[in-house]
mmCIF file of C-alpha atoms (C1' of nucleotides) in Angstrom:
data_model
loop_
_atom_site.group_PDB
_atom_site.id
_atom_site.type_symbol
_atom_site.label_atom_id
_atom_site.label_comp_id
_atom_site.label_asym_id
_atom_site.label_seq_id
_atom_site.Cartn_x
_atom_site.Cartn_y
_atom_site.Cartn_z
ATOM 1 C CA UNK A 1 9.245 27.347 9.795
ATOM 2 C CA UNK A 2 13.257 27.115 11.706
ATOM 3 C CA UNK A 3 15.466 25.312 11.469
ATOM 4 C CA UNK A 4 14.266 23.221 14.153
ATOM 5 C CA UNK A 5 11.215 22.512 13.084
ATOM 6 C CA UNK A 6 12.282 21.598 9.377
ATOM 7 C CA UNK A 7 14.935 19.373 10.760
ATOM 8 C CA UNK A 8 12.148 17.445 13.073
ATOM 9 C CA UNK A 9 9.819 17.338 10.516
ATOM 10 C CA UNK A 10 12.336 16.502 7.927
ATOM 11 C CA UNK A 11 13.427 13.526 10.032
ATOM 12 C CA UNK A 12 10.220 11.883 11.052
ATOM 13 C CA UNK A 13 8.734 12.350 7.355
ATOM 14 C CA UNK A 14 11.608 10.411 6.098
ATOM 15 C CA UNK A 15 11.205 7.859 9.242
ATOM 16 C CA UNK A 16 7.525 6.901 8.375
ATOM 17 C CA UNK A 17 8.937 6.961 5.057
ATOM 18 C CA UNK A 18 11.244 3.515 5.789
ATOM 19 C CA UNK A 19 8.132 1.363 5.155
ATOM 20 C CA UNK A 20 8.434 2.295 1.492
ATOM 21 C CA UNK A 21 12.029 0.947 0.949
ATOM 22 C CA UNK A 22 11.699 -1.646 3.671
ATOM 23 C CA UNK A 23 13.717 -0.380 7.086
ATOM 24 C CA UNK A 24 12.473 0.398 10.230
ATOM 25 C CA UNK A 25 11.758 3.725 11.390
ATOM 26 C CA UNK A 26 14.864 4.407 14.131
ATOM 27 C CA UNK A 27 16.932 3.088 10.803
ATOM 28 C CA UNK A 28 15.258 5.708 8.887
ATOM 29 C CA UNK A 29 15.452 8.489 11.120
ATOM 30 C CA UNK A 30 18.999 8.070 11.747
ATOM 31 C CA UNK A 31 20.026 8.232 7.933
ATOM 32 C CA UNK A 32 18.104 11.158 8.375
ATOM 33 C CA UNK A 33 19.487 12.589 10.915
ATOM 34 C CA UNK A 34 23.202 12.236 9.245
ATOM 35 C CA UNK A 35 22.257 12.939 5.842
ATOM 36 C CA UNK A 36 21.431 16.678 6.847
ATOM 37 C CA UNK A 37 24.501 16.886 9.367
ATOM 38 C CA UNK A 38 27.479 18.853 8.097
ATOM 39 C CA UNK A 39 29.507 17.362 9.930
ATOM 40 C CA UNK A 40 29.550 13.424 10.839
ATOM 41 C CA UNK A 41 27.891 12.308 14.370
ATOM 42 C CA UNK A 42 28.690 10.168 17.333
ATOM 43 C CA UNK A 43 26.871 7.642 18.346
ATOM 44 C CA UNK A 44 25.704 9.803 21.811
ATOM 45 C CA UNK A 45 25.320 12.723 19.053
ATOM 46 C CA UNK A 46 22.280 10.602 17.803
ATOM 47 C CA UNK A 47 20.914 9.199 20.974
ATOM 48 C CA UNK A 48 20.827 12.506 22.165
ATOM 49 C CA UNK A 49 18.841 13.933 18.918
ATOM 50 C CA UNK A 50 16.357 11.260 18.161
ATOM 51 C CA UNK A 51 15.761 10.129 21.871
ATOM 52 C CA UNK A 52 16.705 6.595 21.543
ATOM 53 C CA UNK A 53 18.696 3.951 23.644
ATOM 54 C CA UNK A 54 22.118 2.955 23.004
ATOM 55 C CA UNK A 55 21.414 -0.399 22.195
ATOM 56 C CA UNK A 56 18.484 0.367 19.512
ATOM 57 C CA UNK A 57 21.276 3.518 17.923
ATOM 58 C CA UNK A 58 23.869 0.719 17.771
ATOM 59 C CA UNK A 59 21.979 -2.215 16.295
ATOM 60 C CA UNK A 60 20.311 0.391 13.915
ATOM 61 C CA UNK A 61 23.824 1.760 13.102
ATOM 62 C CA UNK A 62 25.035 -1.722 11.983
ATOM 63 C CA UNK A 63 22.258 -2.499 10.155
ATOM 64 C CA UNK A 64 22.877 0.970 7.995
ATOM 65 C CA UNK A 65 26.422 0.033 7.578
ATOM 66 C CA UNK A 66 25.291 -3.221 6.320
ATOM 67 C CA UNK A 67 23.543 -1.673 3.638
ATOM 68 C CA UNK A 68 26.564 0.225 2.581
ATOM 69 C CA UNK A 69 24.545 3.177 3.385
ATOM 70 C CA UNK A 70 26.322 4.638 6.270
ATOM 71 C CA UNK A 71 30.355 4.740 7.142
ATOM 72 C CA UNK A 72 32.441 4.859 10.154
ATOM 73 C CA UNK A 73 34.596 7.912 10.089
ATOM 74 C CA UNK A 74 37.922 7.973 12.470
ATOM 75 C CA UNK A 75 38.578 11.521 13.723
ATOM 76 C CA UNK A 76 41.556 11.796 14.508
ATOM 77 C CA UNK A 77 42.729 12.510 18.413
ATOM 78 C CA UNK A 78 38.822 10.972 18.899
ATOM 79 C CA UNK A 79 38.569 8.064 21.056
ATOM 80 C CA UNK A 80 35.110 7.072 19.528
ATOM 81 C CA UNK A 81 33.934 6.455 16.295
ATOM 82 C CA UNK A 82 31.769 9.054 14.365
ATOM 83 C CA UNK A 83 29.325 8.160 11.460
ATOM 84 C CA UNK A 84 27.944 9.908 7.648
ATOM 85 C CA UNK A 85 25.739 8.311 5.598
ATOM 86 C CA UNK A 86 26.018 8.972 1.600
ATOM 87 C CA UNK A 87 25.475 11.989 0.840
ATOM 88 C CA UNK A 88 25.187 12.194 -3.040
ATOM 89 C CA UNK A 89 20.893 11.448 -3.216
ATOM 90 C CA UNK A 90 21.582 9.405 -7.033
ATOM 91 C CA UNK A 91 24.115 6.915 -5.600
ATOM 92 C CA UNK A 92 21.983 6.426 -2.414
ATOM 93 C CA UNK A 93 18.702 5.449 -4.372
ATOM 94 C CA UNK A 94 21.560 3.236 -6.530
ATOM 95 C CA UNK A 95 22.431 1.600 -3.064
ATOM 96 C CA UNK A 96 18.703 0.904 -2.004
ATOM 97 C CA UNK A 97 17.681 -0.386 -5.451
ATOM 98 C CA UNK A 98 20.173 -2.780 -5.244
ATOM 99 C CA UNK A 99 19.726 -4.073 -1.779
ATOM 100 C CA UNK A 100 16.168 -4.038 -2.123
ATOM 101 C CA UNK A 101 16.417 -6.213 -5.543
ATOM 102 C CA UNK A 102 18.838 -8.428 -3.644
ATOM 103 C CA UNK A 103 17.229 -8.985 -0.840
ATOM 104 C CA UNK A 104 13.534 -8.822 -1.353
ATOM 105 C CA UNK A 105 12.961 -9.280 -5.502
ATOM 106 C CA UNK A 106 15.269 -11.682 -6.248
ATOM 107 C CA UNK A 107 14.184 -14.631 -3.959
ATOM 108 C CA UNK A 108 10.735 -13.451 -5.107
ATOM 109 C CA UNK A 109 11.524 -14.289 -8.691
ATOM 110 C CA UNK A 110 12.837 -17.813 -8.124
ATOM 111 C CA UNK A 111 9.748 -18.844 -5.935
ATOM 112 C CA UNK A 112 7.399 -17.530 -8.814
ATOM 113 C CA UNK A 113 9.735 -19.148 -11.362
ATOM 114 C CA UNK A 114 9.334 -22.411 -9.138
ATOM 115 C CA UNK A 115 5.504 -22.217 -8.812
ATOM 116 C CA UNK A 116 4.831 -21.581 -12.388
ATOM 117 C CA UNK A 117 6.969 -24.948 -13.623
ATOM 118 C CA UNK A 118 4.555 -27.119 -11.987
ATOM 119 C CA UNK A 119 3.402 -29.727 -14.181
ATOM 120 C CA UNK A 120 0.171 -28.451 -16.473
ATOM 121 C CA UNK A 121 -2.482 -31.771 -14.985
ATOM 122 C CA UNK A 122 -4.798 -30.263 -17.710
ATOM 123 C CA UNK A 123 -7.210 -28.802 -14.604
ATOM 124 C CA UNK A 124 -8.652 -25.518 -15.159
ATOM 125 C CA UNK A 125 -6.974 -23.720 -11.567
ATOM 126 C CA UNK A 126 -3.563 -25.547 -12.630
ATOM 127 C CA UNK A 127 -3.764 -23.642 -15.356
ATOM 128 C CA UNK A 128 -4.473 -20.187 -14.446
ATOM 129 C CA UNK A 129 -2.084 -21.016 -11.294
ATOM 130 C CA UNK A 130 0.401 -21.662 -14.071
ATOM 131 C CA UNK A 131 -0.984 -18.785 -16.535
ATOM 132 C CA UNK A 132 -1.269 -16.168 -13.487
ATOM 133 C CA UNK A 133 2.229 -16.719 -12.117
ATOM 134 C CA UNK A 134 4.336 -16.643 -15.504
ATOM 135 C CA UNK A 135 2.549 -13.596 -16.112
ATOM 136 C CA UNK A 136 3.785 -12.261 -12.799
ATOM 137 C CA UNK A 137 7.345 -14.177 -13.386
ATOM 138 C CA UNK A 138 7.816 -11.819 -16.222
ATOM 139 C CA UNK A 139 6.429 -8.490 -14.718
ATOM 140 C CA UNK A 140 8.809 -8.907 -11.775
ATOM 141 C CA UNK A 141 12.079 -10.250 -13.823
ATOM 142 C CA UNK A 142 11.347 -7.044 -16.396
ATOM 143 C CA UNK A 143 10.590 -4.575 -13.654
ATOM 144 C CA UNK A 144 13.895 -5.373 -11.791
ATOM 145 C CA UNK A 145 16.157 -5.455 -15.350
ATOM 146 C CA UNK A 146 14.435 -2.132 -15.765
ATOM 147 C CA UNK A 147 15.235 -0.942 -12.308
ATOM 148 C CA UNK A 148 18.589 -2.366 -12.438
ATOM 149 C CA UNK A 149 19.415 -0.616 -15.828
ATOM 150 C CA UNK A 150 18.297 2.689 -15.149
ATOM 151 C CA UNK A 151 20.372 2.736 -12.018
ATOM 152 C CA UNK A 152 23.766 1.477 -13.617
ATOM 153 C CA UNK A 153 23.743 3.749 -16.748
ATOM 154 C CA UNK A 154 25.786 6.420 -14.777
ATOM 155 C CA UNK A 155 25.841 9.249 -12.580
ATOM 156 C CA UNK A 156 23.199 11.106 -14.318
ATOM 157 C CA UNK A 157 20.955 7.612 -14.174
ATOM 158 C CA UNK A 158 17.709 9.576 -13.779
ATOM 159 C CA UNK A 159 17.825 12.332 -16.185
ATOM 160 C CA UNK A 160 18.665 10.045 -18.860
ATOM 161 C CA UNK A 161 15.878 7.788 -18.310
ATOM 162 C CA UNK A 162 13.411 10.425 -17.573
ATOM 163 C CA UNK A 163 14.580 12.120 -21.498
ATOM 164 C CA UNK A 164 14.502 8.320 -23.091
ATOM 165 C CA UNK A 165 11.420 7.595 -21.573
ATOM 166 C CA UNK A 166 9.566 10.872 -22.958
ATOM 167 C CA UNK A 167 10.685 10.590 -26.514
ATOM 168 C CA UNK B 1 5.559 -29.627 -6.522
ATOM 169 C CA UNK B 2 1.922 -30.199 -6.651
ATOM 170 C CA UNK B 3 -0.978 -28.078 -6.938
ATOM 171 C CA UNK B 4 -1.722 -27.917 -3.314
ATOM 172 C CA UNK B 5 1.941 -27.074 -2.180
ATOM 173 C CA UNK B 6 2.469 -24.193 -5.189
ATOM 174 C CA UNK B 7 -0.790 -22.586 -4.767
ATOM 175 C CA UNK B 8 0.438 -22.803 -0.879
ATOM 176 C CA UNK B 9 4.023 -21.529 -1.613
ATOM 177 C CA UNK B 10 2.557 -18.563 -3.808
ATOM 178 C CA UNK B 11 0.115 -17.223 -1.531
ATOM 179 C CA UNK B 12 2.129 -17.210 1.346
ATOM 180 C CA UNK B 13 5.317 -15.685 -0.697
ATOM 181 C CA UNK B 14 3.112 -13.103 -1.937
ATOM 182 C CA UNK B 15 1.623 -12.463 0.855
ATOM 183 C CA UNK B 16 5.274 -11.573 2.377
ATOM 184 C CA UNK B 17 6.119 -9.222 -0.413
ATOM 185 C CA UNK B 18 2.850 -6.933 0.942
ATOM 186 C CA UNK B 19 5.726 -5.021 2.549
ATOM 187 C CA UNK B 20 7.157 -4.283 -0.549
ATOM 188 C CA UNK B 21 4.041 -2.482 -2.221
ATOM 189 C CA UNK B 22 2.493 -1.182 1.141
ATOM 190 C CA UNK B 23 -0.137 -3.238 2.408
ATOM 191 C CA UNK B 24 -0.512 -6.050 5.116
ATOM 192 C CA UNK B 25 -0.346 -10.184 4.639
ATOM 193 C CA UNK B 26 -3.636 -10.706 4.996
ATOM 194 C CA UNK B 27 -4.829 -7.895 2.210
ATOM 195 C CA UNK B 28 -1.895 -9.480 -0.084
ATOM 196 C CA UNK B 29 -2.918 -12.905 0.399
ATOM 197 C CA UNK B 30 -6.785 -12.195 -0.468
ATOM 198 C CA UNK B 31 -4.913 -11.137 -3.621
ATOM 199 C CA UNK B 32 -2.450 -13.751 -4.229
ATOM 200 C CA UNK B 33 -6.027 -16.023 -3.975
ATOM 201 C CA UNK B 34 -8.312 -14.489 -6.369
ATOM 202 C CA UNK B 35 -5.117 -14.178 -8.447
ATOM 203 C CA UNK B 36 -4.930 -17.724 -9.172
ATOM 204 C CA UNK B 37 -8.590 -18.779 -8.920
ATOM 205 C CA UNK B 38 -10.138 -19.447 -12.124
ATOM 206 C CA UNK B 39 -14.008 -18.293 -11.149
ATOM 207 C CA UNK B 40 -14.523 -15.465 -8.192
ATOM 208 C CA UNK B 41 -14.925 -16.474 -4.646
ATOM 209 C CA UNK B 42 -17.400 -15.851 -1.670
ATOM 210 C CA UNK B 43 -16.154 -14.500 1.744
ATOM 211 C CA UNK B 44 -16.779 -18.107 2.847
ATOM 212 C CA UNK B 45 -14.083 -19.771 0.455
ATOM 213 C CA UNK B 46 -11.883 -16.785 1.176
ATOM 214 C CA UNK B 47 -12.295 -17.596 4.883
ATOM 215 C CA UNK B 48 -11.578 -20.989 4.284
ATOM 216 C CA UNK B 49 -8.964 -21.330 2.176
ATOM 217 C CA UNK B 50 -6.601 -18.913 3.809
ATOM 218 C CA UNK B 51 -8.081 -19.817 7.769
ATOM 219 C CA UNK B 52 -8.891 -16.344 8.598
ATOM 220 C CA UNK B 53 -11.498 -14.666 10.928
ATOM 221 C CA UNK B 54 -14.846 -13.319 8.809
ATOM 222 C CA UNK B 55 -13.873 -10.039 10.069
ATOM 223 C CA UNK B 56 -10.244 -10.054 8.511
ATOM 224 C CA UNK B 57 -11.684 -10.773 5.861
ATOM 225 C CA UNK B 58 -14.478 -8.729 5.222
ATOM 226 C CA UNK B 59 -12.131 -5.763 6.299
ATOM 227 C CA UNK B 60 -9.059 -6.709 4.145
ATOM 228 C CA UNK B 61 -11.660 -7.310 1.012
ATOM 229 C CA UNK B 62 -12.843 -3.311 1.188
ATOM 230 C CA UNK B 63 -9.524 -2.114 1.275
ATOM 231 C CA UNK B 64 -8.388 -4.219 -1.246
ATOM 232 C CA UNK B 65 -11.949 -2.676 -3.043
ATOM 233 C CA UNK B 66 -10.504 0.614 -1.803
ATOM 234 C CA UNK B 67 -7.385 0.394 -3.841
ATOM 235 C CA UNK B 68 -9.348 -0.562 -7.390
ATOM 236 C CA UNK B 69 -8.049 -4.127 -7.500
ATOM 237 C CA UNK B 70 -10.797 -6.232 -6.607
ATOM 238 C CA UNK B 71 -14.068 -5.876 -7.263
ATOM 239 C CA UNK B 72 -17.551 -7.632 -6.134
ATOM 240 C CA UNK B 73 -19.187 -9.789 -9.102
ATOM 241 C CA UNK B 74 -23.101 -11.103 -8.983
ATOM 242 C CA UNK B 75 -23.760 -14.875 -9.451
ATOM 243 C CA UNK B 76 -27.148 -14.758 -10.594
ATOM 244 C CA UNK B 77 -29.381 -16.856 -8.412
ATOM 245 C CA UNK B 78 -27.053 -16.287 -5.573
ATOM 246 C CA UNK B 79 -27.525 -14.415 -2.797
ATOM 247 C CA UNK B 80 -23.859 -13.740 -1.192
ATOM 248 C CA UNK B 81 -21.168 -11.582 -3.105
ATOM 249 C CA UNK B 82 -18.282 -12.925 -4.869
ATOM 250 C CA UNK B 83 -14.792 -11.257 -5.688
ATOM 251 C CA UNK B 84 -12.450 -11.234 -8.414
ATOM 252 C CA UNK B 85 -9.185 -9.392 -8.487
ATOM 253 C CA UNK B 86 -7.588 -8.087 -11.780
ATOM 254 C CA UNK B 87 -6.248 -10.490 -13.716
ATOM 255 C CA UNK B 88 -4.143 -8.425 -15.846
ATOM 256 C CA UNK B 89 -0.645 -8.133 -14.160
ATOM 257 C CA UNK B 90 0.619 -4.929 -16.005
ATOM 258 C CA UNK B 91 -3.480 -3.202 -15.541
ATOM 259 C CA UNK B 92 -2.246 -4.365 -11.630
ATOM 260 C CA UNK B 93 1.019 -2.997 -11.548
ATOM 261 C CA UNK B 94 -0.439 0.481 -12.978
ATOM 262 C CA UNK B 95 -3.201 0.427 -9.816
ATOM 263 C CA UNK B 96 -0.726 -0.145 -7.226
ATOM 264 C CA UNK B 97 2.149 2.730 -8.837
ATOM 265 C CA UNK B 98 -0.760 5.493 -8.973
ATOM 266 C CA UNK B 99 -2.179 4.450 -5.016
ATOM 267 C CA UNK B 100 0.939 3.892 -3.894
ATOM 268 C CA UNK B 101 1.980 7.863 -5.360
ATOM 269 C CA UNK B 102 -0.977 9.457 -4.635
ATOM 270 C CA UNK B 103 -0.956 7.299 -0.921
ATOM 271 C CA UNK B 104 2.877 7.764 -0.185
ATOM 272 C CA UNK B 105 4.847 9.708 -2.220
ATOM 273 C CA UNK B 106 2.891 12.821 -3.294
ATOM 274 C CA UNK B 107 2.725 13.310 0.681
ATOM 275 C CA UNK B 108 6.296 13.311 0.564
ATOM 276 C CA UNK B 109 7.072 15.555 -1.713
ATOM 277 C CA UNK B 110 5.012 18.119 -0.161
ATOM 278 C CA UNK B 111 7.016 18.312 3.005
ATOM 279 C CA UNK B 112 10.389 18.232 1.146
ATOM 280 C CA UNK B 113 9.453 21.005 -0.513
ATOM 281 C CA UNK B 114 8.155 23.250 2.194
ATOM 282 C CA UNK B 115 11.191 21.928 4.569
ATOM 283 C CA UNK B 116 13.498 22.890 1.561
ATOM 284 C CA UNK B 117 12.081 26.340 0.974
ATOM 285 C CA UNK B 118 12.865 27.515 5.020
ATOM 286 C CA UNK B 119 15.093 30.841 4.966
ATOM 287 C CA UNK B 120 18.810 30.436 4.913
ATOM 288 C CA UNK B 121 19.753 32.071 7.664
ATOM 289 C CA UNK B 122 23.786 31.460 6.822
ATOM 290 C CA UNK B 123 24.743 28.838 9.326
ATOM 291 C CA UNK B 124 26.134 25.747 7.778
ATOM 292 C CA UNK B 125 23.404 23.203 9.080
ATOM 293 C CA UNK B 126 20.613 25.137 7.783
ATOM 294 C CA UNK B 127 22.390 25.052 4.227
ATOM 295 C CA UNK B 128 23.491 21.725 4.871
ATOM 296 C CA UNK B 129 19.661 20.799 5.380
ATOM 297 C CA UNK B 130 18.260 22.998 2.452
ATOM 298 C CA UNK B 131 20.518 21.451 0.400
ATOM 299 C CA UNK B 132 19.973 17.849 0.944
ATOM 300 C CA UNK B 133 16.235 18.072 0.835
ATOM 301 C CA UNK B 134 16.416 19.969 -2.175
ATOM 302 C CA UNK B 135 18.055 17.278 -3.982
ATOM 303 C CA UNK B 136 15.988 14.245 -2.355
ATOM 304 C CA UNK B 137 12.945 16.632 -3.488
ATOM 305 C CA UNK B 138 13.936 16.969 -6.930
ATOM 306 C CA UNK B 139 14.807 13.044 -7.042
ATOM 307 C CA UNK B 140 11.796 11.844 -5.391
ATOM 308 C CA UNK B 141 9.993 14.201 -7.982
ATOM 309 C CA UNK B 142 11.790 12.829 -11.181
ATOM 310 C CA UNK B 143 11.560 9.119 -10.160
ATOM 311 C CA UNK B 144 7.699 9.777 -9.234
ATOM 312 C CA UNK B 145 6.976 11.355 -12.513
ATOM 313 C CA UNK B 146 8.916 8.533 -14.187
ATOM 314 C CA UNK B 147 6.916 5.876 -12.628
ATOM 315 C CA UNK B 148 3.872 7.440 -13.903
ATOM 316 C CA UNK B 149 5.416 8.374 -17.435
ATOM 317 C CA UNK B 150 5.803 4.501 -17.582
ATOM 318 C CA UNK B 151 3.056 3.389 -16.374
ATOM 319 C CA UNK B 152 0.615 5.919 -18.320
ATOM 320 C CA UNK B 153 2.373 4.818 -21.803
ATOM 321 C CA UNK B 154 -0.344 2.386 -22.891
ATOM 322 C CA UNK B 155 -0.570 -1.292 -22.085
ATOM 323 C CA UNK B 156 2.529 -2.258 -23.038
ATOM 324 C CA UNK B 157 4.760 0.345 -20.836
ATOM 325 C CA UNK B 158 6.890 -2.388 -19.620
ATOM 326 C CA UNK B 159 8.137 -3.740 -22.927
ATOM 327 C CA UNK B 160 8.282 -0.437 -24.646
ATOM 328 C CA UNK B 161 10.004 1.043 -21.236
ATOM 329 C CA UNK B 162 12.778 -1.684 -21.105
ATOM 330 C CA UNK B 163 13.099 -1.373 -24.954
ATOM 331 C CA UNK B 164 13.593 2.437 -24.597
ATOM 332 C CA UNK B 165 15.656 2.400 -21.979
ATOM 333 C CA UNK B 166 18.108 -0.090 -24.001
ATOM 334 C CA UNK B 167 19.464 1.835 -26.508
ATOM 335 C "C1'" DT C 1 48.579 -5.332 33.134
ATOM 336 C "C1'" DT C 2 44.848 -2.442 34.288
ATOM 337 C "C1'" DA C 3 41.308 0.631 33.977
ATOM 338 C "C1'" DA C 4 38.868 3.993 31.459
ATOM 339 C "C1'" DA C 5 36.276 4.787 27.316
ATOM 340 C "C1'" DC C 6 33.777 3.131 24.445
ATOM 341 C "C1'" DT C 7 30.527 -0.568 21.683
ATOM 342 C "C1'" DT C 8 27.797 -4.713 21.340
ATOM 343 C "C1'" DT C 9 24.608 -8.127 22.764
ATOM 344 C "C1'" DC C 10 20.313 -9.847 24.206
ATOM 345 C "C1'" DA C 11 16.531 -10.990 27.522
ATOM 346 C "C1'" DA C 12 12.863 -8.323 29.175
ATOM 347 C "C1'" DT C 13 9.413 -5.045 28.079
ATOM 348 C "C1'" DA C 14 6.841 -1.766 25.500
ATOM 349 C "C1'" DA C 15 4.592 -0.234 21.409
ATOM 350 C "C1'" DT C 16 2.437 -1.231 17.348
ATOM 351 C "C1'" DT C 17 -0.248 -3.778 14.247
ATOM 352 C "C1'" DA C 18 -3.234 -7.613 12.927
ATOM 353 C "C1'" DT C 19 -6.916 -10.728 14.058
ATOM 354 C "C1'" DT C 20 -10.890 -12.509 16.158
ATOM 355 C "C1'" DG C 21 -15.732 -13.178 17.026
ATOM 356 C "C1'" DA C 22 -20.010 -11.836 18.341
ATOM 357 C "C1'" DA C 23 -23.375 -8.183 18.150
ATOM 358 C "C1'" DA C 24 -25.350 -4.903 15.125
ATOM 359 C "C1'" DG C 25 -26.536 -3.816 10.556
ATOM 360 C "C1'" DT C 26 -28.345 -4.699 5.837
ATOM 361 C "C1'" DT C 27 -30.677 -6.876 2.109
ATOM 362 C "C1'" DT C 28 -33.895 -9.885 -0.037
ATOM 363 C "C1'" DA C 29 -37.649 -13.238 -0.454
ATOM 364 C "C1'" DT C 30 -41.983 -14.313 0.978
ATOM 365 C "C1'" DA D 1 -43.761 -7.074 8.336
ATOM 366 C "C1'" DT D 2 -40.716 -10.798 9.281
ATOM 367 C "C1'" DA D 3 -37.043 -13.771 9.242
ATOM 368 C "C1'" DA D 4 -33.304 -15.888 6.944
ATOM 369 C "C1'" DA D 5 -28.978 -14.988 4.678
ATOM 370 C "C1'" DC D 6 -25.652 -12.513 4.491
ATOM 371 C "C1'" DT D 7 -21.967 -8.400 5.655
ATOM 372 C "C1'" DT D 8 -19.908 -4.948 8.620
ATOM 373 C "C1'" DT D 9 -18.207 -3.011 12.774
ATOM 374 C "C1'" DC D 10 -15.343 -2.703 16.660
ATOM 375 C "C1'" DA D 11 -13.727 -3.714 21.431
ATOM 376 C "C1'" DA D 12 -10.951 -7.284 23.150
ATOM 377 C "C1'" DT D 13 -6.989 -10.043 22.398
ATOM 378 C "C1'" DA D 14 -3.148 -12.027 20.126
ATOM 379 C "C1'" DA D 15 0.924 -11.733 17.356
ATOM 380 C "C1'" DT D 16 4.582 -9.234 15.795
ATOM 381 C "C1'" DT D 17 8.063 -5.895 15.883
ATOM 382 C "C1'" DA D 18 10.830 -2.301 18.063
ATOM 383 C "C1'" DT D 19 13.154 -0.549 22.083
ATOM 384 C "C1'" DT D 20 15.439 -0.483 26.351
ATOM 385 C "C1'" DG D 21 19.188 -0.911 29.553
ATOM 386 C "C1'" DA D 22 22.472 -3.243 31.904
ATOM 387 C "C1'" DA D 23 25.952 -6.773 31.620
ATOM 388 C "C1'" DA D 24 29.508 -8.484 28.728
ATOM 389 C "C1'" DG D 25 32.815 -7.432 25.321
ATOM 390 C "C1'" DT D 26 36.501 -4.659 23.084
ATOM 391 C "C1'" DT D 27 40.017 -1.302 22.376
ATOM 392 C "C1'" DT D 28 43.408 2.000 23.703
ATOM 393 C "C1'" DA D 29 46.482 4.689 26.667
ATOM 394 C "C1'" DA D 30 49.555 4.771 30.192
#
DNA sequence: TTAAACTTTCAATAATTATTGAAAGTTTAT
DNA sequence: ATAAACTTTCAATAATTATTGAAAGTTTAA
């Protein structure tokens, strides 16, 4: 396999990838893209590489930078702007877990925290409502302290937790 | 809230989190419903309750069979098949981490690894790219052996996890 | 100022994904 | 064997989501 062909296949795995932390695929590809460039890219750079439109690399771009995941870079004597994306793998799964607790778990939580204070009428499917989603209250809540504490221990997050969790 | 409008809000809320763990509303809602029904239903209350097609429904139940989450249960003296889902949120949580690996991730890691392991041939992009996909294949590695080191504890992972991960 | 160089916006369109419904298939009781 | 009761399949269609591209907007240099 070249280089060409590991980059290409590098960049679409990680593209179909998106689903499983919630972004679309262009979004994917281009963090992608940047996260194996050396050096940072324009925004024709990545049109040109990943065969997209303007409009879709720009809207995609924002989103990115929205996440905190990607940065504008000014080089200088440059008229246009040039982008990198993190580059340290730890504090980019850091970034995502956040977001993705923000965004998608939190709200989550406070509807099944909502649903499961209904008032008990003493009916059998009030009560497993009531029974099913506390349960799932608590799995979620504990999942995303878990999450969130693994991730804000320190740099070395993951090697920690992976030696705590095996003792 | 009543009955009607939290059983309502649930479904549909759950249903929207499908994203997040990989499958489509429809599959996620079929779940959210047996979830929080106290006896198992027939494809006819399924249909019903959520106002979907017999196909959807017939298709989204065998995937949702497919997975290991619901399963068919005989009413004696009936003819038609019912469905249950686990009830057991963390026994749930354990189903979806190992499909979603074996599904998603494992795939993953296979072509980091063989994009990783291309020859250097000295320019800076190809080390650029063997580096970077070297450390998002050791990190999607660690975190998937994690999940599973959790999950595989015994039946109280969760508590034992968060507890672990405290000190 | 002005105009060139660049970026953003957004309505139109394309691509993808989910859903329907009716025909075909299966099972069970008689 | 037959027919009623039920489930599955899948081509057609609908709904959703992503993408384009050109016009409008912005910034900078002279």
């Amino acid at each position: 396999m070249d280089y060409q062909e590991a980059k290409y296949k590098f960049i679409s795995t990680w593209g179909s990838l998106g689903t499983l932390w919630g972004i679309n695929k262009a979004m994917a590809q281009i963090q992608a893209l940047l996260f194996i460039s050396p050096k940072a890219l324009s925004m024709e750079d990545i049109m040109e590489e990943l065969k997209i439109s303007r409009g879709n690399t720009s809207m995609n771009l924002r989103q990115l930078i929205d996440w905190g995941i990607v940065t504008k870079v000014l080089v200088s004597g440059e008229r246009k702007e040039y982008f990198t994306t993190e580059k340290d793998v730890q504090e980019l799964a850091r970034v995502i877990a956040k977001e993705r607790s923000r965004r998608e778990i939190k709200p989550v939580i406070k509807v099944l925290n909502e649903v499961s204070s209904i008032k008990d009428d003493g009916t059998s499917k009030t009560k497993e409502l009531i029974k099913q989603t506390k349960a799932l209250h608590e799995l979620t809540e504990n999942l995303d302290s878990l999450m969130h504490k693994m991730v804000n221990q320190n740099q070395n997050w993951l090697t920690k937790s992976v030696f705590k969790l095996m003792k």
